[in-house]
mmCIF file as gemmi writes it, N, C-alpha and C atoms, coordinates in Angstrom:
data_model
loop_
_atom_site.group_PDB
_atom_site.id
_atom_site.type_symbol
_atom_site.label_atom_id
_atom_site.label_alt_id
_atom_site.label_comp_id
_atom_site.label_asym_id
_atom_site.label_entity_id
_atom_site.label_seq_id
_atom_site.pdbx_PDB_ins_code
_atom_site.Cartn_x
_atom_site.Cartn_y
_atom_site.Cartn_z
_atom_site.occupancy
_atom_site.B_iso_or_equiv
_atom_site.pdbx_formal_charge
_atom_site.auth_seq_id
_atom_site.auth_asym_id
_atom_site.pdbx_PDB_model_num
ATOM 1 N N . MET Axp A 1 ? 206.588 23.744 42.111 1 0 ? 1 A 1
ATOM 2 C CA . MET Axp A 1 ? 206.638 24.478 40.917 1 0 ? 1 A 1
ATOM 3 C C . MET Axp A 1 ? 205.246 24.76 40.56 1 0 ? 1 A 1
ATOM 4 N N . ASN Axp A 2 ? 205.007 26.316 40.511 1 0 ? 2 A 1
ATOM 5 C CA . ASN Axp A 2 ? 203.529 26.576 40.265 1 0 ? 2 A 1
ATOM 6 C C . ASN Axp A 2 ? 203.435 26.945 38.819 1 0 ? 2 A 1
ATOM 7 N N . ASP Axp A 3 ? 202.325 27.103 38.422 1 0 ? 3 A 1
ATOM 8 C CA . ASP Axp A 3 ? 201.979 27.207 36.773 1 0 ? 3 A 1
ATOM 9 C C . ASP Axp A 3 ? 202.713 28.842 36.334 1 0 ? 3 A 1
ATOM 10 N N . GLN Axp A 4 ? 202.747 29.792 37.183 1 0 ? 4 A 1
ATOM 11 C CA . GLN Axp A 4 ? 203.494 30.928 36.973 1 0 ? 4 A 1
ATOM 12 C C . GLN Axp A 4 ? 205.079 30.631 36.593 1 0 ? 4 A 1
ATOM 13 N N . ASP Axp A 5 ? 205.527 29.815 37.12 1 0 ? 5 A 1
ATOM 14 C CA . ASP Axp A 5 ? 206.988 29.228 37.006 1 0 ? 5 A 1
ATOM 15 C C . ASP Axp A 5 ? 207.372 28.297 35.978 1 0 ? 5 A 1
ATOM 16 N N . MET Axp A 6 ? 206.15 27.91 35.239 1 0 ? 6 A 1
ATOM 17 C CA . MET Axp A 6 ? 206.353 26.94 34.093 1 0 ? 6 A 1
ATOM 18 C C . MET Axp A 6 ? 206.035 27.373 32.795 1 0 ? 6 A 1
ATOM 19 N N . THR Axp A 7 ? 206.941 26.806 31.83 1 0 ? 7 A 1
ATOM 20 C CA . THR Axp A 7 ? 206.768 27.164 30.476 1 0 ? 7 A 1
ATOM 21 C C . THR Axp A 7 ? 205.362 26.557 30.04 1 0 ? 7 A 1
ATOM 22 N N . MET Axp A 8 ? 204.881 27.066 29.086 1 0 ? 8 A 1
ATOM 23 C CA . MET Axp A 8 ? 203.683 26.39 28.291 1 0 ? 8 A 1
ATOM 24 C C . MET Axp A 8 ? 203.692 24.869 28.258 1 0 ? 8 A 1
ATOM 25 N N . GLU Axp A 9 ? 205.093 24.665 27.828 1 0 ? 9 A 1
ATOM 26 C CA . GLU Axp A 9 ? 205.213 23.293 27.422 1 0 ? 9 A 1
ATOM 27 C C . GLU Axp A 9 ? 205.273 22.233 28.696 1 0 ? 9 A 1
ATOM 28 N N . GLN Axp A 10 ? 205.732 22.746 29.916 1 0 ? 10 A 1
ATOM 29 C CA . GLN Axp A 10 ? 205.678 22.274 31.111 1 0 ? 10 A 1
ATOM 30 C C . GLN Axp A 10 ? 204.234 22.228 31.799 1 0 ? 10 A 1
ATOM 31 N N . THR Axp A 11 ? 203.627 23.32 31.346 1 0 ? 11 A 1
ATOM 32 C CA . THR Axp A 11 ? 201.953 23.439 31.776 1 0 ? 11 A 1
ATOM 33 C C . THR Axp A 11 ? 201.346 22.216 30.905 1 0 ? 11 A 1
ATOM 34 N N . ILE Axp A 12 ? 201.586 21.92 29.84 1 0 ? 12 A 1
ATOM 35 C CA . ILE Axp A 12 ? 200.788 21.108 29.002 1 0 ? 12 A 1
ATOM 36 C C . ILE Axp A 12 ? 201.197 19.665 29.458 1 0 ? 12 A 1
ATOM 37 N N . TYR Axp A 13 ? 202.293 19.419 29.728 1 0 ? 13 A 1
ATOM 38 C CA . TYR Axp A 13 ? 202.691 18.164 30.188 1 0 ? 13 A 1
ATOM 39 C C . TYR Axp A 13 ? 202.019 17.868 31.49 1 0 ? 13 A 1
ATOM 40 N N . ALA Axp A 14 ? 202.263 18.658 32.378 1 0 ? 14 A 1
ATOM 41 C CA . ALA Axp A 14 ? 201.619 18.626 33.653 1 0 ? 14 A 1
ATOM 42 C C . ALA Axp A 14 ? 200.16 18.271 33.533 1 0 ? 14 A 1
ATOM 43 N N . TRP Axp A 15 ? 199.496 18.849 32.779 1 0 ? 15 A 1
ATOM 44 C CA . TRP Axp A 15 ? 197.98 18.545 32.599 1 0 ? 15 A 1
ATOM 45 C C . TRP Axp A 15 ? 197.625 17.309 31.764 1 0 ? 15 A 1
ATOM 46 N N . ARG Axp A 16 ? 198.597 17.078 30.828 1 0 ? 16 A 1
ATOM 47 C CA . ARG Axp A 16 ? 198.583 15.599 30.341 1 0 ? 16 A 1
ATOM 48 C C . ARG Axp A 16 ? 198.709 14.519 31.225 1 0 ? 16 A 1
ATOM 49 N N . GLN Axp A 17 ? 199.465 14.696 32.415 1 0 ? 17 A 1
ATOM 50 C CA . GLN Axp A 17 ? 199.598 13.674 33.496 1 0 ? 17 A 1
ATOM 51 C C . GLN Axp A 17 ? 198.701 13.315 34.244 1 0 ? 17 A 1
ATOM 52 N N . ILE Axp A 18 ? 197.769 14.588 34.35 1 0 ? 18 A 1
ATOM 53 C CA . ILE Axp A 18 ? 196.619 14.681 35.253 1 0 ? 18 A 1
ATOM 54 C C . ILE Axp A 18 ? 195.332 14.044 34.371 1 0 ? 18 A 1
ATOM 55 N N . ARG Axp A 19 ? 195.2 14.423 33.227 1 0 ? 19 A 1
ATOM 56 C CA . ARG Axp A 19 ? 194.239 14.01 32.306 1 0 ? 19 A 1
ATOM 57 C C . ARG Axp A 19 ? 194.247 12.617 31.833 1 0 ? 19 A 1
ATOM 58 N N . TRP Axp A 20 ? 195.505 12.111 31.65 1 0 ? 20 A 1
ATOM 59 C CA . TRP Axp A 20 ? 195.568 10.785 31.21 1 0 ? 20 A 1
ATOM 60 C C . TRP Axp A 20 ? 196.548 10.023 31.965 1 0 ? 20 A 1
ATOM 61 N N . PRO Axp A 21 ? 196.317 9.861 33.118 1 0 ? 21 A 1
ATOM 62 C CA . PRO Axp A 21 ? 197.121 9.073 33.942 1 0 ? 21 A 1
ATOM 63 C C . PRO Axp A 21 ? 197.401 7.661 33.76 1 0 ? 21 A 1
ATOM 64 N N . LYS Axp A 22 ? 196.42 7.094 33.391 1 0 ? 22 A 1
ATOM 65 C CA . LYS Axp A 22 ? 196.391 5.72 32.884 1 0 ? 22 A 1
ATOM 66 C C . LYS Axp A 22 ? 197.432 5.315 32.049 1 0 ? 22 A 1
ATOM 67 N N . GLU Axp A 23 ? 197.847 6.06 31.136 1 0 ? 23 A 1
ATOM 68 C CA . GLU Axp A 23 ? 199.147 5.857 30.084 1 0 ? 23 A 1
ATOM 69 C C . GLU Axp A 23 ? 200.244 5.642 30.875 1 0 ? 23 A 1
ATOM 70 N N . GLY Axp A 24 ? 200.51 5.955 32.094 1 0 ? 24 A 1
ATOM 71 C CA . GLY Axp A 24 ? 201.712 6.079 32.78 1 0 ? 24 A 1
ATOM 72 C C . GLY Axp A 24 ? 202.66 7.159 32.37 1 0 ? 24 A 1
ATOM 73 N N . ASP Axp A 25 ? 203.858 7.091 32.876 1 0 ? 25 A 1
ATOM 74 C CA . ASP Axp A 25 ? 204.562 8.015 32.804 1 0 ? 25 A 1
ATOM 75 C C . ASP Axp A 25 ? 205.602 7.945 31.761 1 0 ? 25 A 1
ATOM 76 N N . HIS Axp A 26 ? 205.585 6.733 30.669 1 0 ? 26 A 1
ATOM 77 C CA . HIS Axp A 26 ? 206.689 6.4 29.974 1 0 ? 26 A 1
ATOM 78 C C . HIS Axp A 26 ? 206.533 7.225 28.583 1 0 ? 26 A 1
ATOM 79 N N . PRO Axp A 27 ? 207.858 7.658 28.267 1 0 ? 27 A 1
ATOM 80 C CA . PRO Axp A 27 ? 207.781 8.735 27.119 1 0 ? 27 A 1
ATOM 81 C C . PRO Axp A 27 ? 207.249 8.046 25.885 1 0 ? 27 A 1
ATOM 82 N N . ILE Axp A 28 ? 207.09 6.892 25.562 1 0 ? 28 A 1
ATOM 83 C CA . ILE Axp A 28 ? 206.377 6.393 24.243 1 0 ? 28 A 1
ATOM 84 C C . ILE Axp A 28 ? 204.868 6.896 24.185 1 0 ? 28 A 1
ATOM 85 N N . TRP Axp A 29 ? 204.24 7.25 25.195 1 0 ? 29 A 1
ATOM 86 C CA . TRP Axp A 29 ? 202.976 7.57 25.011 1 0 ? 29 A 1
ATOM 87 C C . TRP Axp A 29 ? 202.702 9.024 24.442 1 0 ? 29 A 1
ATOM 88 N N . ASP Axp A 30 ? 203.714 10.013 25.002 1 0 ? 30 A 1
ATOM 89 C CA . ASP Axp A 30 ? 203.821 11.34 24.361 1 0 ? 30 A 1
ATOM 90 C C . ASP Axp A 30 ? 203.964 11.151 23.222 1 0 ? 30 A 1
ATOM 91 N N . LEU Axp A 31 ? 205.247 10.207 22.471 1 0 ? 31 A 1
ATOM 92 C CA . LEU Axp A 31 ? 205.175 10.396 21.298 1 0 ? 31 A 1
ATOM 93 C C . LEU Axp A 31 ? 204.23 9.647 20.559 1 0 ? 31 A 1
ATOM 94 N N . ALA Axp A 32 ? 203.719 8.555 20.895 1 0 ? 32 A 1
ATOM 95 C CA . ALA Axp A 32 ? 202.632 8.091 20.362 1 0 ? 32 A 1
ATOM 96 C C . ALA Axp A 32 ? 201.506 8.892 20.075 1 0 ? 32 A 1
ATOM 97 N N . LYS Axp A 33 ? 201.326 10.003 20.929 1 0 ? 33 A 1
ATOM 98 C CA . LYS Axp A 33 ? 200.235 10.934 20.631 1 0 ? 33 A 1
ATOM 99 C C . LYS Axp A 33 ? 200.742 11.861 19.711 1 0 ? 33 A 1
ATOM 100 N N . VAL Axp A 34 ? 201.962 12.245 19.604 1 0 ? 34 A 1
ATOM 101 C CA . VAL Axp A 34 ? 202.775 13.3 18.386 1 0 ? 34 A 1
ATOM 102 C C . VAL Axp A 34 ? 202.211 12.509 17.201 1 0 ? 34 A 1
ATOM 103 N N . ALA Axp A 35 ? 202.585 11.292 16.922 1 0 ? 35 A 1
ATOM 104 C CA . ALA Axp A 35 ? 202.211 10.408 15.711 1 0 ? 35 A 1
ATOM 105 C C . ALA Axp A 35 ? 200.885 10.223 15.44 1 0 ? 35 A 1
ATOM 106 N N . GLU Axp A 36 ? 199.758 10.066 16.505 1 0 ? 36 A 1
ATOM 107 C CA . GLU Axp A 36 ? 198.574 10.166 16.324 1 0 ? 36 A 1
ATOM 108 C C . GLU Axp A 36 ? 197.931 11.529 15.898 1 0 ? 36 A 1
ATOM 109 N N . GLU Axp A 37 ? 198.412 12.51 16.166 1 0 ? 37 A 1
ATOM 110 C CA . GLU Axp A 37 ? 197.657 13.842 16.043 1 0 ? 37 A 1
ATOM 111 C C . GLU Axp A 37 ? 198.513 14.189 14.481 1 0 ? 37 A 1
ATOM 112 N N . ALA Axp A 38 ? 199.537 13.729 14.261 1 0 ? 38 A 1
ATOM 113 C CA . ALA Axp A 38 ? 200.135 13.833 12.873 1 0 ? 38 A 1
ATOM 114 C C . ALA Axp A 38 ? 199.403 13.47 12.038 1 0 ? 38 A 1
ATOM 115 N N . GLY Axp A 39 ? 198.89 12.063 12.145 1 0 ? 39 A 1
ATOM 116 C CA . GLY Axp A 39 ? 197.894 11.47 11.393 1 0 ? 39 A 1
ATOM 117 C C . GLY Axp A 39 ? 196.735 12.126 10.745 1 0 ? 39 A 1
ATOM 118 N N . GLU Axp A 40 ? 196.187 13.121 12.223 1 0 ? 40 A 1
ATOM 119 C CA . GLU Axp A 40 ? 194.788 13.493 11.875 1 0 ? 40 A 1
ATOM 120 C C . GLU Axp A 40 ? 195.062 14.587 10.952 1 0 ? 40 A 1
ATOM 121 N N . VAL Axp A 41 ? 196.274 15.449 11.124 1 0 ? 41 A 1
ATOM 122 C CA . VAL Axp A 41 ? 196.634 16.22 10.197 1 0 ? 41 A 1
ATOM 123 C C . VAL Axp A 41 ? 196.484 15.79 8.842 1 0 ? 41 A 1
ATOM 124 N N . VAL Axp A 42 ? 197.129 14.822 8.54 1 0 ? 42 A 1
ATOM 125 C CA . VAL Axp A 42 ? 197.367 14.11 7.068 1 0 ? 42 A 1
ATOM 126 C C . VAL Axp A 42 ? 195.793 14.044 6.842 1 0 ? 42 A 1
ATOM 127 N N . GLY Axp A 43 ? 195.075 13.327 7.529 1 0 ? 43 A 1
ATOM 128 C CA . GLY Axp A 43 ? 193.754 12.608 7.495 1 0 ? 43 A 1
ATOM 129 C C . GLY Axp A 43 ? 192.934 13.98 7.067 1 0 ? 43 A 1
ATOM 130 N N . THR Axp A 44 ? 192.8 15.281 7.679 1 0 ? 44 A 1
ATOM 131 C CA . THR Axp A 44 ? 192.4 16.615 7.288 1 0 ? 44 A 1
ATOM 132 C C . THR Axp A 44 ? 193 16.767 5.754 1 0 ? 44 A 1
ATOM 133 N N . GLY Axp A 45 ? 194.171 16.606 5.604 1 0 ? 45 A 1
ATOM 134 C CA . GLY Axp A 45 ? 194.642 17.092 4.229 1 0 ? 45 A 1
ATOM 135 C C . GLY Axp A 45 ? 194.133 16.232 3.063 1 0 ? 45 A 1
ATOM 136 N N . ILE Axp A 46 ? 193.926 14.899 3.158 1 0 ? 46 A 1
ATOM 137 C CA . ILE Axp A 46 ? 193.184 14.042 2.235 1 0 ? 46 A 1
ATOM 138 C C . ILE Axp A 46 ? 191.66 14.523 2.109 1 0 ? 46 A 1
ATOM 139 N N . LYS Axp A 47 ? 190.905 14.875 3.398 1 0 ? 47 A 1
ATOM 140 C CA . LYS Axp A 47 ? 189.633 15.419 3.111 1 0 ? 47 A 1
ATOM 141 C C . LYS Axp A 47 ? 189.574 16.487 2.25 1 0 ? 47 A 1
ATOM 142 N N . VAL Axp A 48 ? 190.555 17.552 2.436 1 0 ? 48 A 1
ATOM 143 C CA . VAL Axp A 48 ? 190.37 18.746 1.689 1 0 ? 48 A 1
ATOM 144 C C . VAL Axp A 48 ? 190.59 18.404 0.099 1 0 ? 48 A 1
ATOM 145 N N . ALA Axp A 49 ? 191.85 17.512 -0.143 1 0 ? 49 A 1
ATOM 146 C CA . ALA Axp A 49 ? 191.743 17.234 -1.524 1 0 ? 49 A 1
ATOM 147 C C . ALA Axp A 49 ? 190.65 16.554 -2.121 1 0 ? 49 A 1
ATOM 148 N N . GLU Axp A 50 ? 189.982 15.82 -1.331 1 0 ? 50 A 1
ATOM 149 C CA . GLU Axp A 50 ? 188.936 15.219 -1.771 1 0 ? 50 A 1
ATOM 150 C C . GLU Axp A 50 ? 187.707 16.008 -1.76 1 0 ? 50 A 1
ATOM 151 N N . GLY Axp A 51 ? 187.705 17.201 -1.358 1 0 ? 51 A 1
ATOM 152 C CA . GLY Axp A 51 ? 186.673 18.125 -1.27 1 0 ? 51 A 1
ATOM 153 C C . GLY Axp A 51 ? 185.576 17.786 -0.049 1 0 ? 51 A 1
ATOM 154 N N . ARG Axp A 52 ? 185.821 17.071 0.832 1 0 ? 52 A 1
ATOM 155 C CA . ARG Axp A 52 ? 185.026 16.924 1.967 1 0 ? 52 A 1
ATOM 156 C C . ARG Axp A 52 ? 185.435 17.95 3.295 1 0 ? 52 A 1
ATOM 157 N N . ALA Axp A 53 ? 186.288 19.034 3.007 1 0 ? 53 A 1
ATOM 158 C CA . ALA Axp A 53 ? 186.637 19.667 4.127 1 0 ? 53 A 1
ATOM 159 C C . ALA Axp A 53 ? 187.318 20.927 3.409 1 0 ? 53 A 1
ATOM 160 N N . THR Axp A 54 ? 187.366 21.875 4.187 1 0 ? 54 A 1
ATOM 161 C CA . THR Axp A 54 ? 188.4 22.791 3.869 1 0 ? 54 A 1
ATOM 162 C C . THR Axp A 54 ? 189.163 23.297 4.821 1 0 ? 54 A 1
ATOM 163 N N . THR Axp A 55 ? 190.301 23.761 4.253 1 0 ? 55 A 1
ATOM 164 C CA . THR Axp A 55 ? 191.622 23.97 5.309 1 0 ? 55 A 1
ATOM 165 C C . THR Axp A 55 ? 191.096 25.248 6.307 1 0 ? 55 A 1
ATOM 166 N N . ASP Axp A 56 ? 190.175 25.942 6.131 1 0 ? 56 A 1
ATOM 167 C CA . ASP Axp A 56 ? 189.686 26.923 7.064 1 0 ? 56 A 1
ATOM 168 C C . ASP Axp A 56 ? 189.047 26.391 8.326 1 0 ? 56 A 1
ATOM 169 N N . THR Axp A 57 ? 188.59 25.104 8.183 1 0 ? 57 A 1
ATOM 170 C CA . THR Axp A 57 ? 187.47 24.606 9.025 1 0 ? 57 A 1
ATOM 171 C C . THR Axp A 57 ? 188.235 23.596 10.039 1 0 ? 57 A 1
ATOM 172 N N . GLU Axp A 58 ? 188.911 22.709 9.317 1 0 ? 58 A 1
ATOM 173 C CA . GLU Axp A 58 ? 189.491 21.618 10.498 1 0 ? 58 A 1
ATOM 174 C C . GLU Axp A 58 ? 190.908 21.69 10.481 1 0 ? 58 A 1
ATOM 175 N N . LEU Axp A 59 ? 192.034 22.196 9.563 1 0 ? 59 A 1
ATOM 176 C CA . LEU Axp A 59 ? 193.21 21.974 9.736 1 0 ? 59 A 1
ATOM 177 C C . LEU Axp A 59 ? 193.759 22.933 10.722 1 0 ? 59 A 1
ATOM 178 N N . PRO Axp A 60 ? 193.396 24.127 10.888 1 0 ? 60 A 1
ATOM 179 C CA . PRO Axp A 60 ? 193.782 24.878 12.357 1 0 ? 60 A 1
ATOM 180 C C . PRO Axp A 60 ? 193.695 23.883 13.523 1 0 ? 60 A 1
ATOM 181 N N . ASP Axp A 61 ? 192.33 23.438 13.603 1 0 ? 61 A 1
ATOM 182 C CA . ASP Axp A 61 ? 192.19 22.576 14.875 1 0 ? 61 A 1
ATOM 183 C C . ASP Axp A 61 ? 193.198 21.409 14.991 1 0 ? 61 A 1
ATOM 184 N N . GLU Axp A 62 ? 193.493 20.889 13.961 1 0 ? 62 A 1
ATOM 185 C CA . GLU Axp A 62 ? 194.229 19.551 13.82 1 0 ? 62 A 1
ATOM 186 C C . GLU Axp A 62 ? 195.791 20.069 14.22 1 0 ? 62 A 1
ATOM 187 N N . LEU Axp A 63 ? 196.161 21.113 13.505 1 0 ? 63 A 1
ATOM 188 C CA . LEU Axp A 63 ? 197.743 21.473 13.778 1 0 ? 63 A 1
ATOM 189 C C . LEU Axp A 63 ? 197.558 21.978 15.284 1 0 ? 63 A 1
ATOM 190 N N . GLY Axp A 64 ? 196.615 22.673 15.537 1 0 ? 64 A 1
ATOM 191 C CA . GLY Axp A 64 ? 196.732 23.276 17.137 1 0 ? 64 A 1
ATOM 192 C C . GLY Axp A 64 ? 196.951 21.655 18.008 1 0 ? 64 A 1
ATOM 193 N N . ASP Axp A 65 ? 196.359 20.651 17.786 1 0 ? 65 A 1
ATOM 194 C CA . ASP Axp A 65 ? 196.231 19.497 18.679 1 0 ? 65 A 1
ATOM 195 C C . ASP Axp A 65 ? 197.574 18.962 18.467 1 0 ? 65 A 1
ATOM 196 N N . LEU Axp A 66 ? 198.283 18.981 17.25 1 0 ? 66 A 1
ATOM 197 C CA . LEU Axp A 66 ? 199.631 18.606 17.004 1 0 ? 66 A 1
ATOM 198 C C . LEU Axp A 66 ? 200.45 19.392 17.94 1 0 ? 66 A 1
ATOM 199 N N . LEU Axp A 67 ? 200.293 20.529 17.733 1 0 ? 67 A 1
ATOM 200 C CA . LEU Axp A 67 ? 201.423 21.231 18.686 1 0 ? 67 A 1
ATOM 201 C C . LEU Axp A 67 ? 201.171 21.328 20.138 1 0 ? 67 A 1
ATOM 202 N N . ILE Axp A 68 ? 199.961 20.875 20.623 1 0 ? 68 A 1
ATOM 203 C CA . ILE Axp A 68 ? 200.049 20.569 22.152 1 0 ? 68 A 1
ATOM 204 C C . ILE Axp A 68 ? 200.692 19.31 22.337 1 0 ? 68 A 1
ATOM 205 N N . ALA Axp A 69 ? 200.501 18.244 21.634 1 0 ? 69 A 1
ATOM 206 C CA . ALA Axp A 69 ? 201.013 16.796 21.741 1 0 ? 69 A 1
ATOM 207 C C . ALA Axp A 69 ? 202.577 17.219 21.85 1 0 ? 69 A 1
ATOM 208 N N . ILE Axp A 70 ? 203.164 18.055 20.701 1 0 ? 70 A 1
ATOM 209 C CA . ILE Axp A 70 ? 204.4 18.229 20.461 1 0 ? 70 A 1
ATOM 210 C C . ILE Axp A 70 ? 205.211 19.177 21.984 1 0 ? 70 A 1
ATOM 211 N N . SER Axp A 71 ? 204.193 19.925 22.267 1 0 ? 71 A 1
ATOM 212 C CA . SER Axp A 71 ? 204.406 20.856 23.516 1 0 ? 71 A 1
ATOM 213 C C . SER Axp A 71 ? 204.509 19.828 24.721 1 0 ? 71 A 1
ATOM 214 N N . SER Axp A 72 ? 203.984 18.633 24.961 1 0 ? 72 A 1
ATOM 215 C CA . SER Axp A 72 ? 203.824 17.863 25.622 1 0 ? 72 A 1
ATOM 216 C C . SER Axp A 72 ? 205.29 17.046 25.977 1 0 ? 72 A 1
ATOM 217 N N . VAL Axp A 73 ? 205.777 16.764 24.883 1 0 ? 73 A 1
ATOM 218 C CA . VAL Axp A 73 ? 207.118 16.194 24.652 1 0 ? 73 A 1
ATOM 219 C C . VAL Axp A 73 ? 208.183 17.128 25.213 1 0 ? 73 A 1
ATOM 220 N N . ALA Axp A 74 ? 208.04 18.377 24.676 1 0 ? 74 A 1
ATOM 221 C CA . ALA Axp A 74 ? 209.083 19.295 24.99 1 0 ? 74 A 1
ATOM 222 C C . ALA Axp A 74 ? 209.054 19.59 26.455 1 0 ? 74 A 1
ATOM 223 N N . GLY Axp A 75 ? 207.75 19.836 26.869 1 0 ? 75 A 1
ATOM 224 C CA . GLY Axp A 75 ? 207.448 19.691 28.471 1 0 ? 75 A 1
ATOM 225 C C . GLY Axp A 75 ? 208.336 18.968 29.23 1 0 ? 75 A 1
ATOM 226 N N . ARG Axp A 76 ? 208.153 17.832 28.94 1 0 ? 76 A 1
ATOM 227 C CA . ARG Axp A 76 ? 208.613 16.636 29.65 1 0 ? 76 A 1
ATOM 228 C C . ARG Axp A 76 ? 210.221 16.661 29.907 1 0 ? 76 A 1
ATOM 229 N N . HIS Axp A 77 ? 211.011 17.453 28.768 1 0 ? 77 A 1
ATOM 230 C CA . HIS Axp A 77 ? 212.338 17.496 28.793 1 0 ? 77 A 1
ATOM 231 C C . HIS Axp A 77 ? 213.077 19.03 29.126 1 0 ? 77 A 1
ATOM 232 N N . GLY Axp A 78 ? 211.894 19.882 29.33 1 0 ? 78 A 1
ATOM 233 C CA . GLY Axp A 78 ? 212.272 21.023 29.72 1 0 ? 78 A 1
ATOM 234 C C . GLY Axp A 78 ? 212.548 21.943 28.5 1 0 ? 78 A 1
ATOM 235 N N . TRP Axp A 79 ? 212.186 21.719 27.576 1 0 ? 79 A 1
ATOM 236 C CA . TRP Axp A 79 ? 212.493 22.552 26.202 1 0 ? 79 A 1
ATOM 237 C C . TRP Axp A 79 ? 211.287 23.099 26.054 1 0 ? 79 A 1
ATOM 238 N N . THR Axp A 80 ? 211.316 24.268 25.297 1 0 ? 80 A 1
ATOM 239 C CA . THR Axp A 80 ? 210.244 25.043 24.564 1 0 ? 80 A 1
ATOM 240 C C . THR Axp A 80 ? 210.148 25.012 23.097 1 0 ? 80 A 1
ATOM 241 N N . ILE Axp A 81 ? 208.98 25.024 22.736 1 0 ? 81 A 1
ATOM 242 C CA . ILE Axp A 81 ? 208.553 25.203 21.211 1 0 ? 81 A 1
ATOM 243 C C . ILE Axp A 81 ? 209.481 26.242 20.416 1 0 ? 81 A 1
ATOM 244 N N . GLU Axp A 82 ? 209.848 27.163 20.924 1 0 ? 82 A 1
ATOM 245 C CA . GLU Axp A 82 ? 210.86 28.383 20.405 1 0 ? 82 A 1
ATOM 246 C C . GLU Axp A 82 ? 212.084 27.883 20.534 1 0 ? 82 A 1
ATOM 247 N N . GLN Axp A 83 ? 212.484 27.285 21.552 1 0 ? 83 A 1
ATOM 248 C CA . GLN Axp A 83 ? 213.973 26.836 21.476 1 0 ? 83 A 1
ATOM 249 C C . GLN Axp A 83 ? 214.142 25.868 20.41 1 0 ? 83 A 1
ATOM 250 N N . LEU Axp A 84 ? 213.572 24.593 20.357 1 0 ? 84 A 1
ATOM 251 C CA . LEU Axp A 84 ? 213.385 23.835 19.241 1 0 ? 84 A 1
ATOM 252 C C . LEU Axp A 84 ? 213.298 24.284 17.813 1 0 ? 84 A 1
ATOM 253 N N . ARG Axp A 85 ? 212.203 25.26 17.708 1 0 ? 85 A 1
ATOM 254 C CA . ARG Axp A 85 ? 212.242 25.658 16.128 1 0 ? 85 A 1
ATOM 255 C C . ARG Axp A 85 ? 213.655 26.4 15.926 1 0 ? 85 A 1
ATOM 256 N N . ALA Axp A 86 ? 214.193 27.33 16.831 1 0 ? 86 A 1
ATOM 257 C CA . ALA Axp A 86 ? 215.37 28.237 16.405 1 0 ? 86 A 1
ATOM 258 C C . ALA Axp A 86 ? 216.487 27.358 16.364 1 0 ? 86 A 1
ATOM 259 N N . ALA Axp A 87 ? 216.726 26.334 17.222 1 0 ? 87 A 1
ATOM 260 C CA . ALA Axp A 87 ? 217.861 25.425 16.887 1 0 ? 87 A 1
ATOM 261 C C . ALA Axp A 87 ? 217.914 24.775 15.391 1 0 ? 87 A 1
ATOM 262 N N . ARG Axp A 88 ? 216.952 24.191 15.215 1 0 ? 88 A 1
ATOM 263 C CA . ARG Axp A 88 ? 216.391 23.571 13.935 1 0 ? 88 A 1
ATOM 264 C C . ARG Axp A 88 ? 216.593 24.856 12.745 1 0 ? 88 A 1
ATOM 265 N N . TRP Axp A 89 ? 216.059 25.567 12.709 1 0 ? 89 A 1
ATOM 266 C CA . TRP Axp A 89 ? 216.074 26.713 11.763 1 0 ? 89 A 1
ATOM 267 C C . TRP Axp A 89 ? 217.426 27.147 11.399 1 0 ? 89 A 1
ATOM 268 N N . ALA Axp A 90 ? 218.253 27.256 12.599 1 0 ? 90 A 1
ATOM 269 C CA . ALA Axp A 90 ? 219.428 27.647 12.166 1 0 ? 90 A 1
ATOM 270 C C . ALA Axp A 90 ? 220.246 26.821 11.308 1 0 ? 90 A 1
ATOM 271 N N . GLU Axp A 91 ? 220.179 25.655 11.761 1 0 ? 91 A 1
ATOM 272 C CA . GLU Axp A 91 ? 220.615 24.401 10.793 1 0 ? 91 A 1
ATOM 273 C C . GLU Axp A 91 ? 219.897 24.465 9.449 1 0 ? 91 A 1
ATOM 274 N N . VAL Axp A 92 ? 218.665 24.243 9.346 1 0 ? 92 A 1
ATOM 275 C CA . VAL Axp A 92 ? 217.955 23.887 8.063 1 0 ? 92 A 1
ATOM 276 C C . VAL Axp A 92 ? 218.161 25.08 7.314 1 0 ? 92 A 1
ATOM 277 N N . ARG Axp A 93 ? 218.05 26.309 7.538 1 0 ? 93 A 1
ATOM 278 C CA . ARG Axp A 93 ? 218.035 27.444 6.508 1 0 ? 93 A 1
ATOM 279 C C . ARG Axp A 93 ? 219.372 27.728 5.848 1 0 ? 93 A 1
ATOM 280 N N . THR Axp A 94 ? 220.291 26.952 6.328 1 0 ? 94 A 1
ATOM 281 C CA . THR Axp A 94 ? 221.733 26.887 5.338 1 0 ? 94 A 1
ATOM 282 C C . THR Axp A 94 ? 221.728 25.98 4.501 1 0 ? 94 A 1
ATOM 283 N N . ARG Axp A 95 ? 220.939 25.136 4.455 1 0 ? 95 A 1
ATOM 284 C CA . ARG Axp A 95 ? 220.829 24.098 3.589 1 0 ? 95 A 1
ATOM 285 C C . ARG Axp A 95 ? 220.512 24.375 2 1 0 ? 95 A 1
């Protein structure tokens, strides 16, 4: 499969496999990366609350990193972010 046939999520997952092969191919590493990046988003929120950062400087970068980590997990399974979001939103919006 070449890049033109791959979703963005599959491309990101393939990049992750090349970039960090030492982590192996166990799914826990992708999930751990999601947790790590989520922690950095929270850390940025704390910095903003303490006045050490502004949301327009660090938060977009950290959220982007989190989306890339989530995309890697999705790509591993052949899902797209849009599919995941649409499926969950269909249920969540009815609550």
